[in-house]
Tab-separated table of C-alpha atoms and ligand atoms in Angstrom:
chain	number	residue	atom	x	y	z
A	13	UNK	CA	56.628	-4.523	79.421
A	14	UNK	CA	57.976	-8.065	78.871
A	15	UNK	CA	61.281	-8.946	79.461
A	16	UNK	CA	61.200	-12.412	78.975
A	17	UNK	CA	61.197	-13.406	82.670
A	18	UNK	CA	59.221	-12.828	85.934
A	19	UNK	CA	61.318	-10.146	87.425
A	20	UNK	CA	59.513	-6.872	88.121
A	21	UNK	CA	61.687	-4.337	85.693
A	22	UNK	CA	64.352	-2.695	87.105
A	23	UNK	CA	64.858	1.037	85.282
A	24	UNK	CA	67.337	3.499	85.313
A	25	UNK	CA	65.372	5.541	87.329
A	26	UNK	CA	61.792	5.976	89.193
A	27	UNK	CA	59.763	9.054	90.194
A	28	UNK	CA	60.293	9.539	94.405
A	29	UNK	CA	56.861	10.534	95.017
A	30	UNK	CA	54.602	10.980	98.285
A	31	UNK	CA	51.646	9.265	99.481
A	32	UNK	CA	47.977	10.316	97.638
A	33	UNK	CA	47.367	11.126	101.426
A	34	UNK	CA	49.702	13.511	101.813
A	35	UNK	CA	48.939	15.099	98.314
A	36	UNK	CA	45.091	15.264	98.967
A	37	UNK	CA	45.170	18.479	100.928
A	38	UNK	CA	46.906	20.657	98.044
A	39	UNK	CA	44.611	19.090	95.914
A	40	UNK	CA	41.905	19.869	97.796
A	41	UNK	CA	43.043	23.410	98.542
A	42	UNK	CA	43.526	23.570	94.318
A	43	UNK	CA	39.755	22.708	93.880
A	44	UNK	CA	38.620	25.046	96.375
A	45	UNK	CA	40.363	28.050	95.878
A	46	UNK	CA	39.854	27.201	91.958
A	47	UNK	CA	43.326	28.926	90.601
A	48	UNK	CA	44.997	26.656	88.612
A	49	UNK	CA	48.122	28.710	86.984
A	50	UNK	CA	49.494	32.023	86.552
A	51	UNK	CA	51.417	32.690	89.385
A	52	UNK	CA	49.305	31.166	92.285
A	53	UNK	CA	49.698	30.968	95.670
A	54	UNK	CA	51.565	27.210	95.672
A	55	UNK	CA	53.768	28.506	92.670
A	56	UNK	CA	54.709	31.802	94.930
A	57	UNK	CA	55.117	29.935	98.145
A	58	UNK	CA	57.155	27.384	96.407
A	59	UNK	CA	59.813	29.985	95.001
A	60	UNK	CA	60.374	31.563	98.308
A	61	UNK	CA	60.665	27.774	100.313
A	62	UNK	CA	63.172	26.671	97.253
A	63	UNK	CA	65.182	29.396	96.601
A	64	UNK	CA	65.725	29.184	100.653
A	65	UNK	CA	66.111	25.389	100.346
A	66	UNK	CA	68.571	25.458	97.491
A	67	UNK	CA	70.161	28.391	99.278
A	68	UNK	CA	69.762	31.189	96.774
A	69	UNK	CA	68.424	34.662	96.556
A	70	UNK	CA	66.084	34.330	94.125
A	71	UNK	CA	64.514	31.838	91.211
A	72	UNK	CA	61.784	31.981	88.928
A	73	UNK	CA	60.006	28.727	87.956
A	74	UNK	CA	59.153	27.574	84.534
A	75	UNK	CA	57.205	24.360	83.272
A	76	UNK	CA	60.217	22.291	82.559
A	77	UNK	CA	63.791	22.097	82.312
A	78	UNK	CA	63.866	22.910	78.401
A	79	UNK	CA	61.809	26.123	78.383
A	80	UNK	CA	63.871	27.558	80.999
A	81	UNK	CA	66.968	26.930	78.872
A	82	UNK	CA	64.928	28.829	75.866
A	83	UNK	CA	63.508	31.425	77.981
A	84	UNK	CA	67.496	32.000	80.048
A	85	UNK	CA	68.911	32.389	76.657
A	86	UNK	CA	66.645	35.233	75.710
A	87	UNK	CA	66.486	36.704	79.405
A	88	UNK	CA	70.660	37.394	78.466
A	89	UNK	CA	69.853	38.379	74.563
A	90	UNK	CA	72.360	35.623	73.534
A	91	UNK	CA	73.603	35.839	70.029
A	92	UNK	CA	75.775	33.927	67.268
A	93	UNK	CA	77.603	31.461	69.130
A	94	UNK	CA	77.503	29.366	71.873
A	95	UNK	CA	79.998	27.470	73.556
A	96	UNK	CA	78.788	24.304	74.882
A	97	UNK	CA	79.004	20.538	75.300
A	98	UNK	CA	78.046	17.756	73.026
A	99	UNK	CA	77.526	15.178	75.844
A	100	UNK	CA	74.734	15.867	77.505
A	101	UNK	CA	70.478	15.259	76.678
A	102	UNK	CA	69.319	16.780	73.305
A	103	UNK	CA	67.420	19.936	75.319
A	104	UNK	CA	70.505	21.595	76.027
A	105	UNK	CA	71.679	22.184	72.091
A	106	UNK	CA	67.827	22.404	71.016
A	107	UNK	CA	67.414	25.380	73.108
A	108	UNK	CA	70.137	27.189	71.005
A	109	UNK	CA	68.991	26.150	67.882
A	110	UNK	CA	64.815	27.181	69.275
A	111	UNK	CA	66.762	30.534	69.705
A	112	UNK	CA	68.625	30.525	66.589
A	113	UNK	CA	71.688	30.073	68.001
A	114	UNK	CA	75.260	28.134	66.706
A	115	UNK	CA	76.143	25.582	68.958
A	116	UNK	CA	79.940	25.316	69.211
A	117	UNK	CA	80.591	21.937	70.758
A	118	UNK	CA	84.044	21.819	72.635
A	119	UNK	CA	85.186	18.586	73.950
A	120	UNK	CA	85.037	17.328	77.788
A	121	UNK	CA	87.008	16.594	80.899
A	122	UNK	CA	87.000	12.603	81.508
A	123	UNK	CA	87.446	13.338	85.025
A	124	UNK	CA	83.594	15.362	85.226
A	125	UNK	CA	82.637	14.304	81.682
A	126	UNK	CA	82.114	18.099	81.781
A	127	UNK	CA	83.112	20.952	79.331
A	128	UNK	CA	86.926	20.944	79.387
A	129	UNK	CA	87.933	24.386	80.623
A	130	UNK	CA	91.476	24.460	79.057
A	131	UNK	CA	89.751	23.662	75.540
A	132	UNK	CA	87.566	26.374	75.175
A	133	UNK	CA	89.467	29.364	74.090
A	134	UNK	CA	89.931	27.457	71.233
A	135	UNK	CA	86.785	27.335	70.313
A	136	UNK	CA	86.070	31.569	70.737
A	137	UNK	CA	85.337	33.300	67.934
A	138	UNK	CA	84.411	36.970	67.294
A	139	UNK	CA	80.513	35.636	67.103
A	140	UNK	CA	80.773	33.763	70.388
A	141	UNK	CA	78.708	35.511	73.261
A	142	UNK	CA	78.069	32.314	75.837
A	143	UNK	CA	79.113	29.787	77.436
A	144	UNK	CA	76.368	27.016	78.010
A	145	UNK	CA	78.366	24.180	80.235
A	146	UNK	CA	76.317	21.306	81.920
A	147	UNK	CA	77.244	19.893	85.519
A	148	UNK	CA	76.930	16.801	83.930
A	149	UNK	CA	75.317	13.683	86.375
A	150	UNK	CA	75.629	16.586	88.856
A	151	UNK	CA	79.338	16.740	89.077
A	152	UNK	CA	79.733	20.451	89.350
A	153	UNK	CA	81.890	22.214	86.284
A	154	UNK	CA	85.157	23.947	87.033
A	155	UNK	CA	83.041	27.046	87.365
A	156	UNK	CA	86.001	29.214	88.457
A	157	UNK	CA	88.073	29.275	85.234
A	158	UNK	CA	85.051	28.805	83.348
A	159	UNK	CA	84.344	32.314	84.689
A	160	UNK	CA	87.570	33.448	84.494
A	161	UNK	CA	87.827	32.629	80.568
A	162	UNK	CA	83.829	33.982	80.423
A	163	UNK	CA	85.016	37.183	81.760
A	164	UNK	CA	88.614	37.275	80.107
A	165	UNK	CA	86.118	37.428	76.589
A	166	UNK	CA	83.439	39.227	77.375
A	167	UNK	CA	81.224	36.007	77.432
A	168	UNK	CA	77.920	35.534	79.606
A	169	UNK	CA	77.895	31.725	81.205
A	170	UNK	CA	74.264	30.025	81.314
A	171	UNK	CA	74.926	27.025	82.756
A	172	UNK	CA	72.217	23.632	82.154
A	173	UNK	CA	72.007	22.431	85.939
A	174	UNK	CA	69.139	20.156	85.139
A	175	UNK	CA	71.017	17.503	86.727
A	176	UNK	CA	72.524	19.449	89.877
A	177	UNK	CA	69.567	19.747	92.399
A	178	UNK	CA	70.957	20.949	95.351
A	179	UNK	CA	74.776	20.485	94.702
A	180	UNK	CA	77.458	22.431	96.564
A	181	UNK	CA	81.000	22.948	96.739
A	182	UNK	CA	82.355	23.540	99.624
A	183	UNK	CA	78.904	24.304	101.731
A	184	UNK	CA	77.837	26.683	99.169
A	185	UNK	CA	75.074	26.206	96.146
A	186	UNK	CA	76.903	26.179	92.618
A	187	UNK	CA	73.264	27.094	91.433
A	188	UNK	CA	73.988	31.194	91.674
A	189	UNK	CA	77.250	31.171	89.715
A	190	UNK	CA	77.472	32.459	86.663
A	191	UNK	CA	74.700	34.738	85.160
A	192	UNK	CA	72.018	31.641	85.572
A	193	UNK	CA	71.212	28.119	86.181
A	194	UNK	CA	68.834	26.105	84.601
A	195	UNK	CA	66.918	23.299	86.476
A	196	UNK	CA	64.477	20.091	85.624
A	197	UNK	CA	61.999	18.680	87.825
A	198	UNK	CA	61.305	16.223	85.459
A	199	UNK	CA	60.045	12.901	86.025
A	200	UNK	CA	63.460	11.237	86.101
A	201	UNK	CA	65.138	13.806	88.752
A	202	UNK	CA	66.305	13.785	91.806
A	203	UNK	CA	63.654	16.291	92.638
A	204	UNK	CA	60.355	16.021	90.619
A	205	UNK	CA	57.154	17.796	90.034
A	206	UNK	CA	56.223	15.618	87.425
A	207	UNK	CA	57.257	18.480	84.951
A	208	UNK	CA	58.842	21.227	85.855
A	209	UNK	CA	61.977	23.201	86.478
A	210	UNK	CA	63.479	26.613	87.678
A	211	UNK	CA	65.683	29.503	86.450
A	212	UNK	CA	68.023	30.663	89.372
A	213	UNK	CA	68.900	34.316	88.992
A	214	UNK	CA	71.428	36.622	90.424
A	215	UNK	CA	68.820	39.840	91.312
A	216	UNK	CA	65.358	40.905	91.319
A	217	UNK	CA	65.268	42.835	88.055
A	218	UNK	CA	66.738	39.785	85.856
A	219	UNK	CA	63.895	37.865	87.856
A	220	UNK	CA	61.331	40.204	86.749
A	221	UNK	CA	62.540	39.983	82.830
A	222	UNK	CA	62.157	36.146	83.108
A	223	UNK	CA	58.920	36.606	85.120
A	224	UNK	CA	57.912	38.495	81.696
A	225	UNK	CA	59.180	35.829	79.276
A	226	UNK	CA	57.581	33.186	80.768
A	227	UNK	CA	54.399	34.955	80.734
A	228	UNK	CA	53.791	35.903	77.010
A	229	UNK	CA	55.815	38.733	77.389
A	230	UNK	CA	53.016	40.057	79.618
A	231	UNK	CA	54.013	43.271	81.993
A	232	UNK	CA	50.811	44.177	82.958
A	233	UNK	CA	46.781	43.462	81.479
A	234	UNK	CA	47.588	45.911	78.416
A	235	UNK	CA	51.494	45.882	77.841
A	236	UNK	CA	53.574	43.271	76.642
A	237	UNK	CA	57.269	44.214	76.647
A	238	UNK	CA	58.760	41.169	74.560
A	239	UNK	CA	57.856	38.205	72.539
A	240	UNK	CA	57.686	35.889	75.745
A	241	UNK	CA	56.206	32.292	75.607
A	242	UNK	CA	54.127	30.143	77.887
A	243	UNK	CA	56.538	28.854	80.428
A	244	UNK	CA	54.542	28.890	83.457
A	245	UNK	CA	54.170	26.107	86.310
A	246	UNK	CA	50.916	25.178	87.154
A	247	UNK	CA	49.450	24.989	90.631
A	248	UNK	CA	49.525	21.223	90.684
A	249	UNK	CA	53.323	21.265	89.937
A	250	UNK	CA	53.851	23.930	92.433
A	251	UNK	CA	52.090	21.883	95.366
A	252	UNK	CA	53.949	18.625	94.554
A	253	UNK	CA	56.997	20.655	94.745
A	254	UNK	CA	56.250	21.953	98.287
A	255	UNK	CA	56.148	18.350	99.374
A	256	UNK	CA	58.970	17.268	97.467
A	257	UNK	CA	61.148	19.880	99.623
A	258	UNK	CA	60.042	17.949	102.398
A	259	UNK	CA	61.110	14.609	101.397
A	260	UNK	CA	64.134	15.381	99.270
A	261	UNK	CA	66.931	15.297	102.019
A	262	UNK	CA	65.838	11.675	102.788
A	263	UNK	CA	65.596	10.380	99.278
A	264	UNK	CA	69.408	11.420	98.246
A	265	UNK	CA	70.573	9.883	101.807
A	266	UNK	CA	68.774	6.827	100.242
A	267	UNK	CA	70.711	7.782	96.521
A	268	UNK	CA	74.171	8.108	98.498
A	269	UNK	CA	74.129	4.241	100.445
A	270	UNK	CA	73.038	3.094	96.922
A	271	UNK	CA	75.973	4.855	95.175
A	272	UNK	CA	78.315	3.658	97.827
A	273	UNK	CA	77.575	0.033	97.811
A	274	UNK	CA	77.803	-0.147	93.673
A	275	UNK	CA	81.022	1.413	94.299
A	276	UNK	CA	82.097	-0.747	97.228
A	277	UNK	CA	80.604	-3.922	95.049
A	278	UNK	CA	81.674	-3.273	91.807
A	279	UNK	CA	85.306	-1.521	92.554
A	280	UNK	CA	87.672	-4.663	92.006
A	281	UNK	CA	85.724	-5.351	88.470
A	282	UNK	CA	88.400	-5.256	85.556
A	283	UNK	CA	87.558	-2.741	82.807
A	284	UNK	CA	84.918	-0.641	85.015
A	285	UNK	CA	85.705	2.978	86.152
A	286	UNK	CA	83.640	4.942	88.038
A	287	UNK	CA	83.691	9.137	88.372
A	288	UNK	CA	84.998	10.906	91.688
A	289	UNK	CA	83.648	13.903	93.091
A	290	UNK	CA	86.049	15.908	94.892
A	291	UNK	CA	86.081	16.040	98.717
A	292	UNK	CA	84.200	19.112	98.958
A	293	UNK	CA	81.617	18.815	96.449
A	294	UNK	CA	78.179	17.826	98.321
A	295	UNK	CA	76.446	15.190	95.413
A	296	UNK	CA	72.822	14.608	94.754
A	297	UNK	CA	73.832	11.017	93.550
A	298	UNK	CA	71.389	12.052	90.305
A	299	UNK	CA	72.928	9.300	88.304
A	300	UNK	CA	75.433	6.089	88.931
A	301	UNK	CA	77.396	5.699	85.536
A	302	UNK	CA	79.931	3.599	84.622
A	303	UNK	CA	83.232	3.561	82.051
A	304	UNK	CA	83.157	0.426	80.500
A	305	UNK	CA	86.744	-0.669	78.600
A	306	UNK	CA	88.085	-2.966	77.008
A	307	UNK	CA	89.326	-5.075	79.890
A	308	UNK	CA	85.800	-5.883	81.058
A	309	UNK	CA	84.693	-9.539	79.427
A	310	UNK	CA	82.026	-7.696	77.197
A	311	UNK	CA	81.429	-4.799	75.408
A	312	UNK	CA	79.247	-1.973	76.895
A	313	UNK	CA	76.477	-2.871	74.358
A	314	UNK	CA	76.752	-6.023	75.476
A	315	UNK	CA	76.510	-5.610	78.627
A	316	UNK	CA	73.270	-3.427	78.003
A	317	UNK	CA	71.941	-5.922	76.213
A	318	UNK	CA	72.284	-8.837	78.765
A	319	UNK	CA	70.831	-6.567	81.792
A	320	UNK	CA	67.826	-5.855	79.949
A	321	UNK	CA	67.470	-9.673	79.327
A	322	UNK	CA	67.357	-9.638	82.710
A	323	UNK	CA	64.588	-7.089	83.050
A	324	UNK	CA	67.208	-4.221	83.849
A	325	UNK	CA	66.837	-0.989	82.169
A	326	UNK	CA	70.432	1.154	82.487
A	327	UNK	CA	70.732	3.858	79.983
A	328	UNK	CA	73.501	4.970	77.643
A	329	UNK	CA	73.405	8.772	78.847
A	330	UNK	CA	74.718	10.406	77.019
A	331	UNK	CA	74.880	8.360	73.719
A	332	UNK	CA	74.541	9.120	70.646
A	333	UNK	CA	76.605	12.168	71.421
A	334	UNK	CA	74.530	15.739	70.447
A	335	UNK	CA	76.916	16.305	67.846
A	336	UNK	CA	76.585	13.074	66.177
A	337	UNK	CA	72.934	13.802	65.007
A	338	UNK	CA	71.065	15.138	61.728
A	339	UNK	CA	70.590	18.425	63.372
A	340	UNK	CA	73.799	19.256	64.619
A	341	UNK	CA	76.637	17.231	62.578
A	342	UNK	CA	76.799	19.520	60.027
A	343	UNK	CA	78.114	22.537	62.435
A	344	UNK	CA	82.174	22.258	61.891
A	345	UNK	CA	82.883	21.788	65.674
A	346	UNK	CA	80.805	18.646	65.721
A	347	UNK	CA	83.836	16.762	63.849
A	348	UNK	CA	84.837	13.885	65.691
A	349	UNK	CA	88.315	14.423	65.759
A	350	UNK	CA	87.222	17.651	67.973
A	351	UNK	CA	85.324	15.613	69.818
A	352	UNK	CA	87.968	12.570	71.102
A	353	UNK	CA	86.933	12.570	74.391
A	354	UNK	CA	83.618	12.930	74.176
A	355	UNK	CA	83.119	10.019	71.241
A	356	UNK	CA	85.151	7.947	73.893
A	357	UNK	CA	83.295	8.515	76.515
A	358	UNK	CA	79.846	7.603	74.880
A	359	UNK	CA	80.908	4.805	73.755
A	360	UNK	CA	82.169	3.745	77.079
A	361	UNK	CA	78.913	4.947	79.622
A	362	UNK	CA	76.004	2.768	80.984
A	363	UNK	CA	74.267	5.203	83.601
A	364	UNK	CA	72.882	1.692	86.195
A	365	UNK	CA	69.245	2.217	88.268
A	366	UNK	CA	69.429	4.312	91.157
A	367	UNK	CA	66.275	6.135	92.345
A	368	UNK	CA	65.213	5.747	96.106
A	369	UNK	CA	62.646	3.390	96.064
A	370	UNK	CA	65.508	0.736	94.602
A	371	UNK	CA	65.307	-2.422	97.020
A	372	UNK	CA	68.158	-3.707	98.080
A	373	UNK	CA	67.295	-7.097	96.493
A	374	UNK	CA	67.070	-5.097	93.315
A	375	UNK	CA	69.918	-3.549	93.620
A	376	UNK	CA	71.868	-6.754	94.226
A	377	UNK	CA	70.557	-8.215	90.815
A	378	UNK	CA	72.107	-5.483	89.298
A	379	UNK	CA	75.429	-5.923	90.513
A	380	UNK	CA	75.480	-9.781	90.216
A	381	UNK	CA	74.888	-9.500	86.738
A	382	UNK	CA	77.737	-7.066	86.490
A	383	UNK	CA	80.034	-9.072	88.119
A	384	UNK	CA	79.127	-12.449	85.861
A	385	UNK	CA	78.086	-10.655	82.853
A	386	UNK	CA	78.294	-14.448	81.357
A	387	UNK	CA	76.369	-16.370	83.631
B	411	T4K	N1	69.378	19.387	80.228
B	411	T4K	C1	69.800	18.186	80.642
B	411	T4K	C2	71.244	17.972	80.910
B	411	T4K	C3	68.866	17.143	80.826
B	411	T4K	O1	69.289	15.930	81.218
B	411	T4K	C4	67.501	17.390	80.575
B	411	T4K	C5	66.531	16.329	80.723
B	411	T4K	C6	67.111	18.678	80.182
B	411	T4K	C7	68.085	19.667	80.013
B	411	T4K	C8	65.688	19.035	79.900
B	411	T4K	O2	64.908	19.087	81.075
B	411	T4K	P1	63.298	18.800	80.954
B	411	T4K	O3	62.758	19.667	79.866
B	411	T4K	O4	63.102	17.320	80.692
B	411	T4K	O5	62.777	19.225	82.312
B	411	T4K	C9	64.860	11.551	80.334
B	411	T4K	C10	64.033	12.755	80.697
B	411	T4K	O6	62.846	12.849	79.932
B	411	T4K	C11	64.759	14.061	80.595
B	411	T4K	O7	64.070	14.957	81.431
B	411	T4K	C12	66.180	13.943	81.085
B	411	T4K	N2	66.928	15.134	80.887
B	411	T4K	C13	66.879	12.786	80.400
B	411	T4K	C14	68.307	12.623	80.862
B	411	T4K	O8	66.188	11.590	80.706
B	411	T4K	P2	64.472	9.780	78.466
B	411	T4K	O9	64.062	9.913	77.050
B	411	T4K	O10	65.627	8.924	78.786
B	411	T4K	O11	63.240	9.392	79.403
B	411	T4K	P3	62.407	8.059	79.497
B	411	T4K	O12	60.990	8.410	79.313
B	411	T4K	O13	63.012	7.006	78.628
B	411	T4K	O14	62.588	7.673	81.027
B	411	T4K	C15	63.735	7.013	81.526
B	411	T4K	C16	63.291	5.965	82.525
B	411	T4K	O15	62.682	6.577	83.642
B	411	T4K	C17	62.259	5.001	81.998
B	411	T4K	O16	62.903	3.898	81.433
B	411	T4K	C18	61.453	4.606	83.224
B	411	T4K	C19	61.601	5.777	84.145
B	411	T4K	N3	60.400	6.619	84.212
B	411	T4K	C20	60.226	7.626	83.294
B	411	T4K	C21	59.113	8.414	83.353
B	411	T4K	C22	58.895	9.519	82.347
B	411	T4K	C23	59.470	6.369	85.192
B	411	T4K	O17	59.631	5.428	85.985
B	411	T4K	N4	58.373	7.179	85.267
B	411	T4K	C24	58.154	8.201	84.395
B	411	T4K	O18	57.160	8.941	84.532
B	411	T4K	O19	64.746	11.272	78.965
């Protein structure tokens, strides 16, 4: 890609991968053994060493982050309405409207850019049956009275954790509350399989359904007990992953000193704001964004605009907001004057590069051009 000078791009992100050395023997093993999918001996080796890594009793994985979303949904027989948040990536509404479902968007906390607990009761109607919140960037949701309301209702709570690999509050996974979590192994993660992701369930039997639904519907060779889908990991993913477990701990120590010096570099900048986990909350560092106002010498456009002059590619997640397009801004509760914080907030965000392999020379150029956005 050209960027109009010599500088290597800089993107948002990077895949952390291992060595072709190190991936050779799974390879090797897939080519011998000559099972590529359907439940093979890397995909059933990997749920055990996850769920144990994550620190939860049991998960089911899927092919990526989306289909888990559409197969969770169906695994809880949502219905009507769904409570959820229009600032997040598109998959998260899409996989209530692949299940016929009415997204309700409710407006977020600018202290998480999460789903704003103390708004949502609002929003409950006699057709709501879910809850679908997002630990957005990995900042974990205020789960507690998000249950509480959930269970004040009558509501089930699904909650889209694509972006909260390994995050815990107070040295416990927030991956097994509520009745699941959905993750991504995508590309762009923290944790990557090239595609992929995982369904974290509270038992065996709820386990078992998804097992189904990700399978066709498939029980056994003769009975299929629902209209399932193809939602499988392959063998290749499932190998990767195993690796990835091994390397994981090291890359988010990497993502943390990179976090902490664009914090420590770019705190004294007018017009910048950066979020603030609380003391307990263990972070995966997934993302870096920033709040851009109007104090800061350019606009946030701007700004994107100059750094990719400059061969650096930060991203506007989440902007557009979900609610904003063709598909969804039609549904009353995508109204912008529901939405204040959220339209704010978009507006506002430039998510900067951090991904392990980030140099430190790299990283530098990004915050120099922060700091002198006009030179
Ligand atoms: N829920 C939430 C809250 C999510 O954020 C996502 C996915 C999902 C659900 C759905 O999970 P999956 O079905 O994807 O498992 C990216 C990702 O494609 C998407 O997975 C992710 N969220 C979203 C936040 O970001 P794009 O359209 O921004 O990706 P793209 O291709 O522009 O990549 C961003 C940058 O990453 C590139 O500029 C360069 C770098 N990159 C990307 C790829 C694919 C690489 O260096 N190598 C690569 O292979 O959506």
């Amino acid at each position: 890609m050209s960027n109009g000078t010599d500088l290597k791009p800089v993107f948002v992100t990077q895949p952390d991968l291992p060595s072709l050395d190190e991936f050779l023997p799974y390879l090797e093993r897939i080519w011998e053994k000559k099972w590529l999918t359907n439940a093979g001996e890397f995909h059933q080796r990997f749920e055990v060493e996850l769920a144990k890594y994550l620190g939860v009793e049991q998960l089911a994985l899927v092919s990526n982050g989306t289909l888990g979303l559409v197969i969770g949904l169906q695994a809880l027989a949502i219905a009507g309405e769904v409570i959820t948040t229009p600032y997040s990536f598109v998959a998260t509404a899409h996989s209530l409207l692949w299940n016929n479902l009415e997204p309700v968007f409710v407006d977020i906390d600018p202290a998480t850019c999460n789903l704003d607990p103390a708004k949502i009761e609002a929003a409950i109607t006699p057709r709501t049956t879910a809850i679908l919140p997002v630990h957005c960037y990995g900042m974990p949701c205020d789960i507690d009275r998000i249950q509480q309301i959930a269970d004040k209702h009558g509501l089930k709570v699904i909650y889209d954790a694509a972006h909260a690999f390994g995050v815990r509050v107070a040295n416990s996974s927030i991956l097994d509350r509520g009745g699941l979590s959905i993750l991504s192994f995508h590309a762009t993660k923290v944790f990557n399989t090239f595609e992929g992701g995982a369904i974290v369930c509270p038992d065996a039997a709820m386990k078992q359904r998804i097992d189904h639904l990700k399978n066709f519907g498939f029980v056994d060779e003769v009975t299929v007990a629902a209209a399932g889908i193809n939602g499988k990991m392959n063998e290749f993913q499932a190998g990767l992953g195993l690796l990835q477990i091994e390397r994981v701990d090291d890359a988010i120590a990497r993502r943390k000193v990179i976090a902490e010096k664009y914090r420590q570099a770019l705190r004294d900048v007018r017009g910048l704001s950066f979020l603030h986990a609380a003391s307990d909350v263990q972070q995966n560092y997934s993302y870096f964004p920033i709040f851009i106002d109007a104090q800061y010498p350019i606009s946030r456009d701007a700004l994107y605009a100059r750094l990719r002059e400059q061969g650096i590619y930060s991203r506007r997640y989440f902007y557009p907001l979900i609610s904003t397009m063709p598909m969804y801004r039609g549904f009353p509760s995508s109204d912008p004057a529901n939405l204040p914080v959220a339209t704010r907030i978009a507006e506002q965000v430039l998510c900067l590069p951090i991904y392990p392999n980030l140099s430190d020379k790299d990283l530098e150029r990004v915050i120099g051009a922060i700091r002198s956005p006009n030179t």
